[in-house]
Amino acid sequence: EAQVTQNPRYLITVTGKKLTVTCSQNMNHEYMSWYRQDPGLGLRQIYYSMNVEVTDKGDVPEGYKVSRKEKRNFPLILESPSPNQTSLYFCASSFLQGEAFFGQGTRLTVV
Amino acid sequence: TQLLEQSPQFLSIQEGENLTVYCNSSSVFSSLQWYRQEPGEGPVLLVTVVTGGEVKKLKRLTFQFGDARKDSSLHITAAQPGDTGLYLCAGYNAGNNRKLIWGLGTSLAVNP
């Protein structure tokens, strides 16, 4: 089954404790991206990747890191999480200019 | 700057009513997509429109792409409670085909 798998679905952490949200897709998509979704602000792109070892900043990259060592995986790293990073996060993948397939989402709370 | 403006932001209607949701821009888009998102889940694609003036139908949903490829609409006929959700439009700007631009969405509630 074609899918984007994100883990974990829910995460509560404390300020400053490094965390990683994993994302994996099985559709051989070149393009992967991370979004955060907040009430009234919609989906905002954090980082995206056009292919292996190619990543670029989206609209709200501050406080986040990503890597693309393999085509299927695109983890999101928060080196020192802060409460303003509390949000619903989505990983998505697609062919260039194609339909975006989304993961199930990760609801992150930073206290 | 929000390149895709969706209206209305919220809509609450009774089962059986018709509705239209709009997605407007001052920019030209090479294609526009409509997604539906349920609470706590990721958006799921409903349709992609590519040609100016194009009309696509998906059961009771009708999607239209403006002639100038700057706007789109989604019309739902005889809405049902199962249509409840967040409807998002997204598009690839003609000037930058690497990034999907998103509207803020229309939150639809269909009451039985």
XYZ file of C-alpha atoms in Angstrom:
223
model
C 0.000 0.000 0.000
C 1.310 3.427 -1.019
C 1.809 5.478 2.084
C 3.746 8.038 4.071
C 4.504 6.864 7.594
C 5.234 9.295 10.378
C 6.224 8.486 13.914
C 5.318 9.155 16.604
C 1.649 10.243 16.318
C 1.737 12.013 19.657
C 4.673 13.421 21.593
C 4.923 15.459 24.769
C 8.393 16.709 25.614
C 10.149 19.308 27.701
C 11.853 22.464 26.513
C 15.369 21.846 25.257
C 15.203 18.060 24.907
C 16.247 17.078 21.389
C 13.728 15.037 19.429
C 13.335 13.477 15.993
C 10.139 12.828 14.085
C 10.595 10.171 11.441
C 9.007 10.100 7.989
C 9.202 7.362 5.398
C 7.500 6.959 2.010
C 7.291 3.904 -0.244
C 6.298 5.586 -3.520
C 9.787 6.493 -4.811
C 8.874 10.191 -4.685
C 11.669 12.678 -5.269
C 10.001 15.506 -3.369
C 9.441 15.426 0.381
C 8.499 18.204 2.749
C 7.574 18.990 6.324
C 4.692 21.228 7.337
C 3.330 22.528 10.571
C -0.362 23.304 10.901
C -1.625 25.827 13.421
C -5.151 27.260 13.876
C -5.657 30.321 11.711
C -2.245 29.936 10.046
C -2.884 26.955 7.807
C -0.182 24.647 6.514
C 3.250 26.244 6.588
C 6.225 24.569 4.989
C 9.238 24.060 7.249
C 11.764 22.346 4.950
C 11.634 20.492 1.689
C 13.865 18.170 -0.295
C 13.993 17.768 -4.053
C 16.113 14.603 -3.893
C 18.716 12.744 -1.861
C 21.185 15.104 -0.165
C 19.234 18.136 -1.464
C 17.301 20.086 1.162
C 16.076 23.658 1.326
C 14.320 25.991 3.730
C 10.609 26.524 3.525
C 8.673 29.398 5.066
C 9.314 28.674 8.763
C 12.648 26.798 9.101
C 13.946 28.377 12.333
C 14.493 25.832 15.092
C 14.309 22.801 12.788
C 16.744 20.589 10.902
C 16.238 17.903 8.308
C 18.322 15.383 6.417
C 17.770 13.296 3.287
C 20.341 10.520 3.265
C 18.008 8.066 1.529
C 15.205 8.722 -0.928
C 12.512 7.194 1.260
C 13.350 8.880 4.591
C 13.123 12.521 5.629
C 13.411 12.982 9.399
C 12.607 16.266 11.157
C 14.921 17.199 14.005
C 14.227 19.697 16.763
C 17.596 20.256 18.453
C 16.217 22.357 21.312
C 12.424 22.413 21.246
C 10.568 25.409 22.631
C 6.875 25.850 23.525
C 6.233 27.851 20.329
C 6.989 24.674 18.383
C 3.915 23.019 19.857
C 1.932 22.162 16.743
C 0.558 19.490 14.426
C 3.284 18.356 12.032
C 2.851 16.651 8.679
C 5.317 15.011 6.352
C 4.349 14.868 2.678
C 5.831 13.385 -0.458
C 5.107 13.702 -4.169
C 6.514 13.587 -7.633
C 7.431 17.087 -8.764
C 4.192 19.046 -9.397
C 2.201 15.992 -8.465
C -0.316 15.041 -5.815
C 0.989 15.425 -2.278
C 0.611 12.361 -0.063
C 0.567 13.127 3.641
C 1.507 11.174 6.703
C -0.908 10.702 9.616
C 0.494 13.688 11.468
C 2.453 14.149 14.686
C 0.903 16.190 17.449
C 3.801 17.696 19.387
C 3.474 19.439 22.736
C 6.505 21.171 24.237
C 6.144 22.122 27.901
C 1.702 37.078 1.741
C -1.070 34.543 1.209
C -1.108 33.814 -2.516
C -4.268 31.711 -2.346
C -7.275 33.233 -0.609
C -10.062 30.871 0.345
C -13.577 31.918 1.229
C -15.549 31.510 3.283
C -13.298 30.548 6.166
C -16.128 28.759 7.999
C -19.410 27.364 6.755
C -22.150 25.619 8.716
C -25.123 24.319 6.741
C -27.962 21.835 6.971
C -27.960 18.488 5.235
C -29.300 18.784 1.699
C -28.169 22.358 1.078
C -25.831 23.376 -1.726
C -22.630 25.355 -1.187
C -19.703 26.859 -3.038
C -16.190 27.412 -1.760
C -13.811 29.778 -3.522
C -10.063 29.853 -4.002
C -8.712 33.089 -5.474
C -5.364 34.548 -6.389
C -3.846 37.424 -8.313
C -1.198 35.015 -9.617
C -1.424 32.466 -12.404
C -1.167 28.815 -11.385
C -0.060 25.986 -13.634
C -2.392 23.670 -11.723
C -4.672 23.729 -8.712
C -5.471 20.902 -6.340
C -8.302 20.479 -3.853
C -7.802 18.461 -0.689
C -10.080 17.442 2.151
C -8.760 17.059 5.669
C -10.456 15.376 8.604
C -9.527 16.384 12.187
C -6.130 15.025 13.218
C -5.459 13.475 9.808
C -3.433 14.560 6.801
C -5.087 16.198 3.766
C -6.217 13.847 1.013
C -6.367 14.881 -2.628
C -9.836 15.226 -4.191
C -8.966 16.558 -7.637
C -6.377 18.377 -9.740
C -7.366 20.930 -12.391
C -4.853 21.955 -14.990
C -6.533 23.672 -17.944
C -8.162 27.113 -17.761
C -11.961 26.714 -17.764
C -11.724 23.046 -16.829
C -14.648 21.497 -14.928
C -14.323 18.205 -13.081
C -17.020 16.285 -11.238
C -16.590 13.864 -8.382
C -20.068 12.557 -7.472
C -21.791 15.551 -5.826
C -18.651 17.733 -5.972
C -17.960 19.988 -8.962
C -14.591 21.705 -9.364
C -13.881 24.536 -11.756
C -10.615 26.212 -12.745
C -10.929 29.824 -13.875
C -10.259 30.712 -17.493
C -7.204 32.744 -16.506
C -5.991 30.011 -14.102
C -6.045 32.442 -11.166
C -9.027 31.038 -9.303
C -11.011 27.904 -8.646
C -14.273 26.898 -7.024
C -15.703 23.816 -5.378
C -19.466 23.326 -5.456
C -21.162 20.658 -3.361
C -24.711 19.653 -4.218
C -27.026 18.294 -1.533
C -24.387 18.282 1.185
C -24.285 15.353 3.591
C -22.790 15.071 7.112
C -19.996 12.966 5.619
C -18.857 16.048 3.674
C -17.855 17.722 6.933
C -14.174 18.630 7.002
C -11.548 21.185 6.072
C -11.313 21.879 2.341
C -7.947 23.142 1.169
C -6.901 24.445 -2.207
C -3.256 24.314 -3.242
C -1.441 25.134 -6.416
C 1.838 25.289 -8.241
C 2.538 28.892 -9.111
C 3.422 29.366 -12.765
C 6.580 31.201 -11.693
C 7.818 28.569 -9.216
C 6.877 24.974 -9.881
C 8.907 23.610 -6.961
C 6.609 24.698 -4.194
C 2.965 23.911 -3.509
C 1.177 27.069 -2.305
C -1.660 26.444 0.163
C -4.818 28.325 1.005
C -5.866 28.539 4.659
C -8.876 26.322 4.068
C -12.648 26.363 4.456
C -13.993 24.519 7.468
C -17.335 22.957 6.522
C -19.838 21.546 8.986
C -22.920 19.784 7.595
C -25.556 19.291 10.257
C -28.038 16.399 10.047
